[in-house]
Each structure stands twice: as structure tokens, then as C-alpha cells.
Coordinates of C-alpha atoms in Angstrom, one line a residue:
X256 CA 0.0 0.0 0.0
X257 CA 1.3 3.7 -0.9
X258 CA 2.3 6.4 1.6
X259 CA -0.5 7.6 0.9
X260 CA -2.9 5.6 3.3
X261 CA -5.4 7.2 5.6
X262 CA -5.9 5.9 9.3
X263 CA -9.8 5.5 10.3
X264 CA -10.1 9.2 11.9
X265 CA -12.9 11.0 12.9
X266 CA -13.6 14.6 10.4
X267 CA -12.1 16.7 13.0
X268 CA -9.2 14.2 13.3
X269 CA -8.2 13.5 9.9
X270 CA -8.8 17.8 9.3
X271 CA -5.8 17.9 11.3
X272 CA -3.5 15.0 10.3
X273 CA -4.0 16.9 6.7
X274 CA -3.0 20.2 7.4
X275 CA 0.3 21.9 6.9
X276 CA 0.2 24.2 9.4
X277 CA 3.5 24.7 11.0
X278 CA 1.7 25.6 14.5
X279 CA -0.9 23.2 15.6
X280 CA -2.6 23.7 19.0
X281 CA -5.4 21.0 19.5
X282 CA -7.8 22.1 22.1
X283 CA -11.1 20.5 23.9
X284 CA -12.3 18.3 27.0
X285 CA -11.3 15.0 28.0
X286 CA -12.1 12.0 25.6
X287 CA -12.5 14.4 22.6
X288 CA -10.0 12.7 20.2
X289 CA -7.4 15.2 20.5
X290 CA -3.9 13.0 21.0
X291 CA -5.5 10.1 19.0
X292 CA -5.3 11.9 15.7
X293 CA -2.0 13.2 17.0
X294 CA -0.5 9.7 17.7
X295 CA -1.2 9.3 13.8
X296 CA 0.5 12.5 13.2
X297 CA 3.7 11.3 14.3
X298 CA 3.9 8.2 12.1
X299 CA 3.3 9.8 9.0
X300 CA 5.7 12.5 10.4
X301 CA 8.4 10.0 10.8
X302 CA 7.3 7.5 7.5
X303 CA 7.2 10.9 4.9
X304 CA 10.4 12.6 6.2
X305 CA 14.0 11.9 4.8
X306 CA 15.3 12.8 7.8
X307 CA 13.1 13.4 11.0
X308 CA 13.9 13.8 15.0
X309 CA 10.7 13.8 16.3
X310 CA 10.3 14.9 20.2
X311 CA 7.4 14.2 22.4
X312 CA 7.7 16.5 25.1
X313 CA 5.5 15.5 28.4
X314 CA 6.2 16.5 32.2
X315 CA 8.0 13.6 33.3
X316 CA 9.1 9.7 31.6
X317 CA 6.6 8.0 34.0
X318 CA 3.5 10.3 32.3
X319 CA 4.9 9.4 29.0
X320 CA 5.3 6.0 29.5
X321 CA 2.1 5.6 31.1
X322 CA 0.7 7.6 27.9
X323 CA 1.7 8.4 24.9
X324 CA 4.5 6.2 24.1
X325 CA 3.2 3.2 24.2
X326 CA 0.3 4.0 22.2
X327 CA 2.2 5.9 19.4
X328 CA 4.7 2.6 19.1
X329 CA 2.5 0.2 20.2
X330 CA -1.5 -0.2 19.0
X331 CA -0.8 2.8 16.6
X332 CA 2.3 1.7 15.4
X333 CA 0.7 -2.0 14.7
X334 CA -2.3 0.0 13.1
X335 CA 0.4 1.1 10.3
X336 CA 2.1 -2.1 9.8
X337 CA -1.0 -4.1 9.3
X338 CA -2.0 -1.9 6.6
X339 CA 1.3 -2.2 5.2
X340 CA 2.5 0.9 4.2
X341 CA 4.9 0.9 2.3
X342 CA 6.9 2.7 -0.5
X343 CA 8.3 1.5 -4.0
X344 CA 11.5 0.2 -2.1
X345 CA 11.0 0.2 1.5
X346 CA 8.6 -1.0 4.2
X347 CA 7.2 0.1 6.9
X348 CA 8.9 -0.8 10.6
X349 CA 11.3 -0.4 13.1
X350 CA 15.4 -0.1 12.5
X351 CA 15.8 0.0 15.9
X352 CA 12.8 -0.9 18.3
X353 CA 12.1 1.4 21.1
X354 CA 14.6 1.1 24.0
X355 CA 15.7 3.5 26.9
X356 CA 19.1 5.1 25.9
X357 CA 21.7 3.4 28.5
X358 CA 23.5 7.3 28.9
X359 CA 20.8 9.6 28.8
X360 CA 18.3 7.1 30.3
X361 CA 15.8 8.8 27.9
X362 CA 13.4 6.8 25.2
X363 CA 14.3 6.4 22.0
X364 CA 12.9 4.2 18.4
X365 CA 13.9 4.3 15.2
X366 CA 12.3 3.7 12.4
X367 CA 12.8 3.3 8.4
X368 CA 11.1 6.3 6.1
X369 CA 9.4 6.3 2.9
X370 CA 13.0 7.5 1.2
X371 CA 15.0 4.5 2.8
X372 CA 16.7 6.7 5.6
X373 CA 16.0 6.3 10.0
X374 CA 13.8 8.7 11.4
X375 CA 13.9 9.0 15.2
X376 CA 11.6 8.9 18.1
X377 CA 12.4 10.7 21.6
X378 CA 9.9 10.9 24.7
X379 CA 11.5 14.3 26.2
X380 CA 10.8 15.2 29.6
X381 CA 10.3 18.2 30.8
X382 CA 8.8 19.1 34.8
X383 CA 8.9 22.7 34.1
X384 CA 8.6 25.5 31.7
X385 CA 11.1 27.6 32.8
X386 CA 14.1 24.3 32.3
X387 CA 12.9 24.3 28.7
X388 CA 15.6 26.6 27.7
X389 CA 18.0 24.6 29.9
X390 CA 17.4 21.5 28.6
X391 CA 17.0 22.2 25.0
X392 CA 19.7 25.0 24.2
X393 CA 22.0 22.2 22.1
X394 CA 19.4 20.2 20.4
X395 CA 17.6 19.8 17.1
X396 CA 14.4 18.4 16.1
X397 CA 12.3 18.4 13.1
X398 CA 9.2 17.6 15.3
X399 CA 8.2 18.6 18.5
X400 CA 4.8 17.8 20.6
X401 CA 4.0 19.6 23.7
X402 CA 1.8 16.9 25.5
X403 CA -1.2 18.3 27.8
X404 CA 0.6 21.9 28.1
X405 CA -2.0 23.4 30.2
X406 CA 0.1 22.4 32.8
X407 CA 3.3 24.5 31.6
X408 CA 2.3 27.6 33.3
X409 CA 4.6 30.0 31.0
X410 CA 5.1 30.5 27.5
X411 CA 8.6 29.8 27.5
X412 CA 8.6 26.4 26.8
X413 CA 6.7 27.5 23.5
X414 CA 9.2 29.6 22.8
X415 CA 11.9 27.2 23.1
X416 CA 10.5 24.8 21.2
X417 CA 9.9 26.9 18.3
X418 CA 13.5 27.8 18.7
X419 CA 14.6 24.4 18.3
X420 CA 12.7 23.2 15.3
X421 CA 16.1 23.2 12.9
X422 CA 17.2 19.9 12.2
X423 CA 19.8 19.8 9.8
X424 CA 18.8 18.2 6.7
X425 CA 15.0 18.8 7.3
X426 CA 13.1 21.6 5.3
X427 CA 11.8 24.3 7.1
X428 CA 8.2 23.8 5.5
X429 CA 8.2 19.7 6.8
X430 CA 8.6 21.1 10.1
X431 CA 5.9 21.3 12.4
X432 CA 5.3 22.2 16.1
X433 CA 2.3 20.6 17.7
X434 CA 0.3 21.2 21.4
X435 CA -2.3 19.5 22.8
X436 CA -4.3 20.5 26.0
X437 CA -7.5 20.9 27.9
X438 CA -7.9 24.6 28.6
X439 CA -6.2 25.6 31.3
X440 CA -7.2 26.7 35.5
X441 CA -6.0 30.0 34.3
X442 CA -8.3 30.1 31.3
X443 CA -7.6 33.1 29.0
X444 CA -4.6 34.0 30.8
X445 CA -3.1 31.1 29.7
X446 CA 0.0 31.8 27.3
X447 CA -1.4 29.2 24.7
X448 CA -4.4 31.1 25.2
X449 CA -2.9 34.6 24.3
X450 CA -0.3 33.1 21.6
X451 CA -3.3 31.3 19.7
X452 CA -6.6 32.8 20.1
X453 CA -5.1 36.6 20.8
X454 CA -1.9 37.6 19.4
X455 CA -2.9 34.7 16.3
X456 CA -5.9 37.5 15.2
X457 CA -3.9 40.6 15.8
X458 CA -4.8 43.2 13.0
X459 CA -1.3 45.3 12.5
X460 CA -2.4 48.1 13.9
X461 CA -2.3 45.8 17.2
X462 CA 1.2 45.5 16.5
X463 CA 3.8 46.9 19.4
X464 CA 5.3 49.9 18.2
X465 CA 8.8 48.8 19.2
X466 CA 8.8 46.5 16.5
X467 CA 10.6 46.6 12.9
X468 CA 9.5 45.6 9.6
X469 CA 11.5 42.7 9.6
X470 CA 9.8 41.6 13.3
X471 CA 6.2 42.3 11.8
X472 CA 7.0 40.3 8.7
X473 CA 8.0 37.5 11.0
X474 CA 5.0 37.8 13.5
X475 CA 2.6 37.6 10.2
X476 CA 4.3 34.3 8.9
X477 CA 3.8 32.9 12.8
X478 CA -0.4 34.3 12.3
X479 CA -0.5 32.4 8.5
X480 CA 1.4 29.3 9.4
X481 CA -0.6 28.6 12.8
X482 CA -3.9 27.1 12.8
X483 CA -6.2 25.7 16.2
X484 CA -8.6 22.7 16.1
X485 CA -10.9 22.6 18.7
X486 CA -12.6 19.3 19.7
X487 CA -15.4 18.6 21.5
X488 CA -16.7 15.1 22.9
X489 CA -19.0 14.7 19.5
X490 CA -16.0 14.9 17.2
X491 CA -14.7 11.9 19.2
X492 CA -16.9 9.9 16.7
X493 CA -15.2 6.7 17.5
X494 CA -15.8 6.6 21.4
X495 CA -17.5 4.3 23.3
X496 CA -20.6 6.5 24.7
X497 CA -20.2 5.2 28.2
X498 CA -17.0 6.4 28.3
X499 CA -18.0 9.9 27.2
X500 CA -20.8 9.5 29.7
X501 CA -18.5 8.5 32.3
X502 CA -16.4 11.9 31.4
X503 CA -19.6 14.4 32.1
X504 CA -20.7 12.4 35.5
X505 CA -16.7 13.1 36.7
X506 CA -17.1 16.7 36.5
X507 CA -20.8 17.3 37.1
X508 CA -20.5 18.3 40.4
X509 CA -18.3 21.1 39.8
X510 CA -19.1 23.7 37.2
X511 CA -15.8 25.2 36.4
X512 CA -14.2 21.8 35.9
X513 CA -17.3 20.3 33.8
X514 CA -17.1 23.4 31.7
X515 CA -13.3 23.0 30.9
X516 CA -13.2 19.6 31.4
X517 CA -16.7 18.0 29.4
X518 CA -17.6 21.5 27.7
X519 CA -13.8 22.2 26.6
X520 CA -14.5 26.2 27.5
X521 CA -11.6 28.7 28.0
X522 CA -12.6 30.3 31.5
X523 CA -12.3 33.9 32.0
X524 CA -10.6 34.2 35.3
X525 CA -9.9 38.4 35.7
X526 CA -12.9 37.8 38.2
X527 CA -11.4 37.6 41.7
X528 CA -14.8 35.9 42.8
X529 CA -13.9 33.3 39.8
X530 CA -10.8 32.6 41.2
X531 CA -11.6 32.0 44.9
X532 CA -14.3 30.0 44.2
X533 CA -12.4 27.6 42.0
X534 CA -9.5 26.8 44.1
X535 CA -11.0 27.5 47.7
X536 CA -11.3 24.1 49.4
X537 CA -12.4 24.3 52.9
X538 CA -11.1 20.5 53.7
X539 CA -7.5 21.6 52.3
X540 CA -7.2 25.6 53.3
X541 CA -8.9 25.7 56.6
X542 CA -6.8 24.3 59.8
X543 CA -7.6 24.2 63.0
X544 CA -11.3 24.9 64.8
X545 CA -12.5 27.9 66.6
X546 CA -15.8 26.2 66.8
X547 CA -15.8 26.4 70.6
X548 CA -17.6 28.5 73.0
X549 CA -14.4 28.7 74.9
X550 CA -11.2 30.5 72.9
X551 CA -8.7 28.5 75.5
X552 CA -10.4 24.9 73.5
X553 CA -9.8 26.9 70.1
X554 CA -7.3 24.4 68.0
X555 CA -5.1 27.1 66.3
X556 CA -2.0 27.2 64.7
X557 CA 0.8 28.9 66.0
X558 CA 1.3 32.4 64.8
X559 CA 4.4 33.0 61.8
X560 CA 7.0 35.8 62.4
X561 CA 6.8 36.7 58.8
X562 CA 5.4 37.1 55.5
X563 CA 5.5 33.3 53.2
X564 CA 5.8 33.6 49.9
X565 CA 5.2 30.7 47.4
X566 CA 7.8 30.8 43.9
X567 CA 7.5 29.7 40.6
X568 CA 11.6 29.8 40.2
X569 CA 12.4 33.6 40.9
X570 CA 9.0 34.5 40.5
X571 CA 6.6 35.3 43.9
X572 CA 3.5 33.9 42.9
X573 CA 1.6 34.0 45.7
X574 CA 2.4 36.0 49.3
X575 CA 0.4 35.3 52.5
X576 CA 0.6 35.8 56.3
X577 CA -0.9 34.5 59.9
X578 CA -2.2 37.4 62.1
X579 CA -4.8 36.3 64.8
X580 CA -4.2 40.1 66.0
X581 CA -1.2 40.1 68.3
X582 CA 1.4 40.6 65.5
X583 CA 1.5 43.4 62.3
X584 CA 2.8 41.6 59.4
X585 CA 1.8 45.0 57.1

């Protein structure tokens, strides 16, 4: 059979495996479809390239092995060697099964393309946006995949990524970056939020005025090559309908989370109401009881010396004291 095979996708599905967007962000509620099409992607990624690195980035190797990487080499892979796909000269399959690199203790497959050369598989982890940069400063990929990157709380990661798609040997317009999420706890504060739904439909005159032609020019390529696919649980065409039923019973106790999570709505958090009522858990923030007639029976904690502050590396995210009245911590 020809390269040019088809897996069984749902319409939103294969809309995605077909374009040639360099930018993909794939967005929606649990169960939707969104990785499956993806796992897909990076076959075809791997099969039509000459030359191909391919890196799947999630937070740590236990999520991705848990996840992703068995799928994509296992039941996926499989899918593509039954149907035998295949070239004029070469077939479908492995060079070198996947394996955990005995040095960098990181996964790694390789497998033959369409042309007769090795294309190469990598689960990358990556705990935290801001080691991104760290981690990634010396490398080259033709293919990257941020896995669920609502939980990469800055757009750094993006950035790096984008940085690092320059393989040698690889065209620039064969190279894609892909992201797949839920939307995020922050909602439309998120920085796939702004990078894709925001800055994606700035009009020029939106432009900062700092920037040069040559930035603008660069900035408008970013907006033409981009593209989001948002899912919903009805796209996921090929689901078992308990399972999707199971998804909206999870969540249908708690609005926020049914509305991101079944619904696959972006939030807008600017409300501070919005915020305190979605994270505000009286079992987890509340210690102690001053239920008692008598204050000496109060169960209370014992007073700080000091503003706490809680860091996202060298950023305060979050500052907070204890003052039952006997101390000025402002």
C-alpha cells in the first residue's frame, strides 16, 4: 500500500492530520479525540520525512510512558504495519525498536522512512517550563509535541521549542510544532491562550510599536502558518458513549471543571470571585477549629513571624501571612 494511506479518523481528526500548518494547538475536553489523531500524526511525520527527530515532550518519563509512548509505538504503530504501508523500495517498521538510551536514560525508536533513511523517536521530559531553555539549548528536532501543556504555566517552553525546530537536513516547511491540551485553570490568561486565540488574530495596527518591519513580517508568517482545532466530545466519533458518559458524570458536580473539562471552554478568570471560588477548598485551606464556645479549646495554629511567599523559580507567585491580631505583618 502507498504512503498515501489514511488511518480510520474521525472529520475533525483527519482535518488535522491533513493540514500543513507549521503551529498546531489541539484544544477540547477529556475523551474528545485530540492525542489520538496526533499519535497518527507522528507516524506519518516519521514514515514521509527523509530525515526526522521527532520529540514528544511530556512533564515527566513516568507520564509518558504511562501515555503516549506506548500508544504511538505500540496499538498505533501496529495499526500502520497491518495496513502495510509501504513505498516503492521500502517498508514500513522499526530499525531499531524502542529502548531507553543506556547514557541519557531517555526513550528512544527508530524507524525506516518512505526514502530509505532512519527517522527517530524521543519521549522528552520536561517538569517545568522555565528548564525548557536549559534542557534544550544544544538540540535539534524536526518535530516537537507539547503533550497536555496546560500544565506548563509559562510560554517559555513555546518559545523554546519553536527555537529548536532546525534539524539539519530537514526543510523548514516539513517542520511542524504541535500542542495538545485541555484549557487551562487559568483560562484566558493562559499563554497558549494569548499566543493562539489573541496575538494569532492581531490586526497590525495591534502591533507593538517597538517592532521593525522585519519583526512584523516575522510575526505575520507565525499568524499564516498557525492554525487551532478545537474538539469537542461529538467529534470523538469513534468513542464508546459510556465512556464519554462517564467523562460528564466526573465533573458534574463542579461547574468550572465540567465546563473546561466536558464542555472544553476557556474560562475567563480576571474575576477575583472566579478565582476564589475555584481553588478554595475548605477540607484543604482551613486548619484548626475555633468552633468552641471557649477560645482556651480553640485548635489554632501557631502564629508566623513573617510574610510566606510561594515561587515559581524567581517568581513570587503568591504572598500570604498568619495574624490572629497580636502581631503586624503589614
Amino acid at each position: 500500500m502507498g504512503s498515501k494511506w489514511r488511518p480510520p479518523l474521525s472529520p475533525k481528526q483527519l482535518a488535522q492530520f491533513e493540514s500543513q500548518k507549521r503551529f498546531q494547538l489541539l484544544c477540547g475536553p477529556k475523551y474528545a479525540g485530540k492525542t489520538y489523531g496526533l499519535y497518527h500524526s507522528v507516524l506519518r511525520d516519521l514514515w514521509n520525512s527523509p530525515k526526522a527527530r521527532f520529540g514528544i515532550i511530556s512533564r515527566t518519563t513516568r507520564a509518558g510512558t504511562t501515555g503516549i509512548w506506548p500508544n504511538v509505538t505500540g496499538d498505533i504503530f501496529n495499526q500502520w504495519v497491518d495496513a502495510g504501508i509501504c513505498s516503492e523500495d521500502f517498508h514500513f517498521g522499526w530499525v531499531k525498536p524502542p529502548h531507553t538510551d543506556a547514557v541519557t536514560k531517555i526513550n528512544r525508536a527508530i524507524m525506516r522512512n518512505r526514502f530509505g533513511g532512519e527517522s527517530e523517536l524521543i519521549l522528552f521530559p520536561i517538569d517545568r517550563a522555565e528548564d525548557a531553555e536549559e534542557k534544550m539549548f544544544s538540540t535539534e528536532f524536526s518535530h516537537l509535541w507539547i503533550s497536555e501543556c496546560q500544565y506548563y504555566e509559562n510560554r517559555s517552553i513555546f518559545d523554546t521549542c519553536r527555537a529548536q525546530l532546525r534539524l539539519i537536513g530537514t526543510r523548514y516547511e516539513d517542520q511542524r510544532l504541535y500542542l495538545d491540551m485541555n484549557p487551562a485553570e487559568s483560562g484566558i490568561k493562559h499563554w497558549a491562550y494569548e499566543a493562539f486565540y489573541s496575538e494569532r488574530n492581531w490586526t497590525p495596527d495591534q502591533f507593538p510599536e517597538h517592532w521593525n518591519e522585519g519583526t512584523r513580517k516575522a510575526f505575520t508568517e507565525f499568524q499564516n502558518n498557525s492554525a487551532v482545532f478545537e474538539f469537542s466530545l461529538l467529534d470523538n466519533t469513534y468513542a464508546d458513549q459510556r465512556q464519554l458518559e462517564n467523562v460528564m458524570a466526573t465533573y458534574a458536580n463542579d461547574p468550572d471543571k465540567y465546563r473546561r473539562f466536558v464542555l472544553g471552554e476557556w474560562l475567563d478568570t480576571s474575576s477575583d470571585a472566579l478565582i476564589l471560588k475555584s481553588s478554595f477548598d475548605r477540607n484543604i485551606h482551613v486548619v484548626g477549629d475555633a468552633s468552641h464556645p471557649n477560645p482556651d479549646d480553640w485548635e489554632v495554629l501557631a502564629p508566623a513571624t513573617g510574610i510566606r511567599a510561594k515561587r515559581s523559580g524567581k517568581r513570587i507567585e503568591l504572598l500570604g501571612g498568619w495574624d490572629p491580631g497580636s502581631l503586624a505583618l503589614w
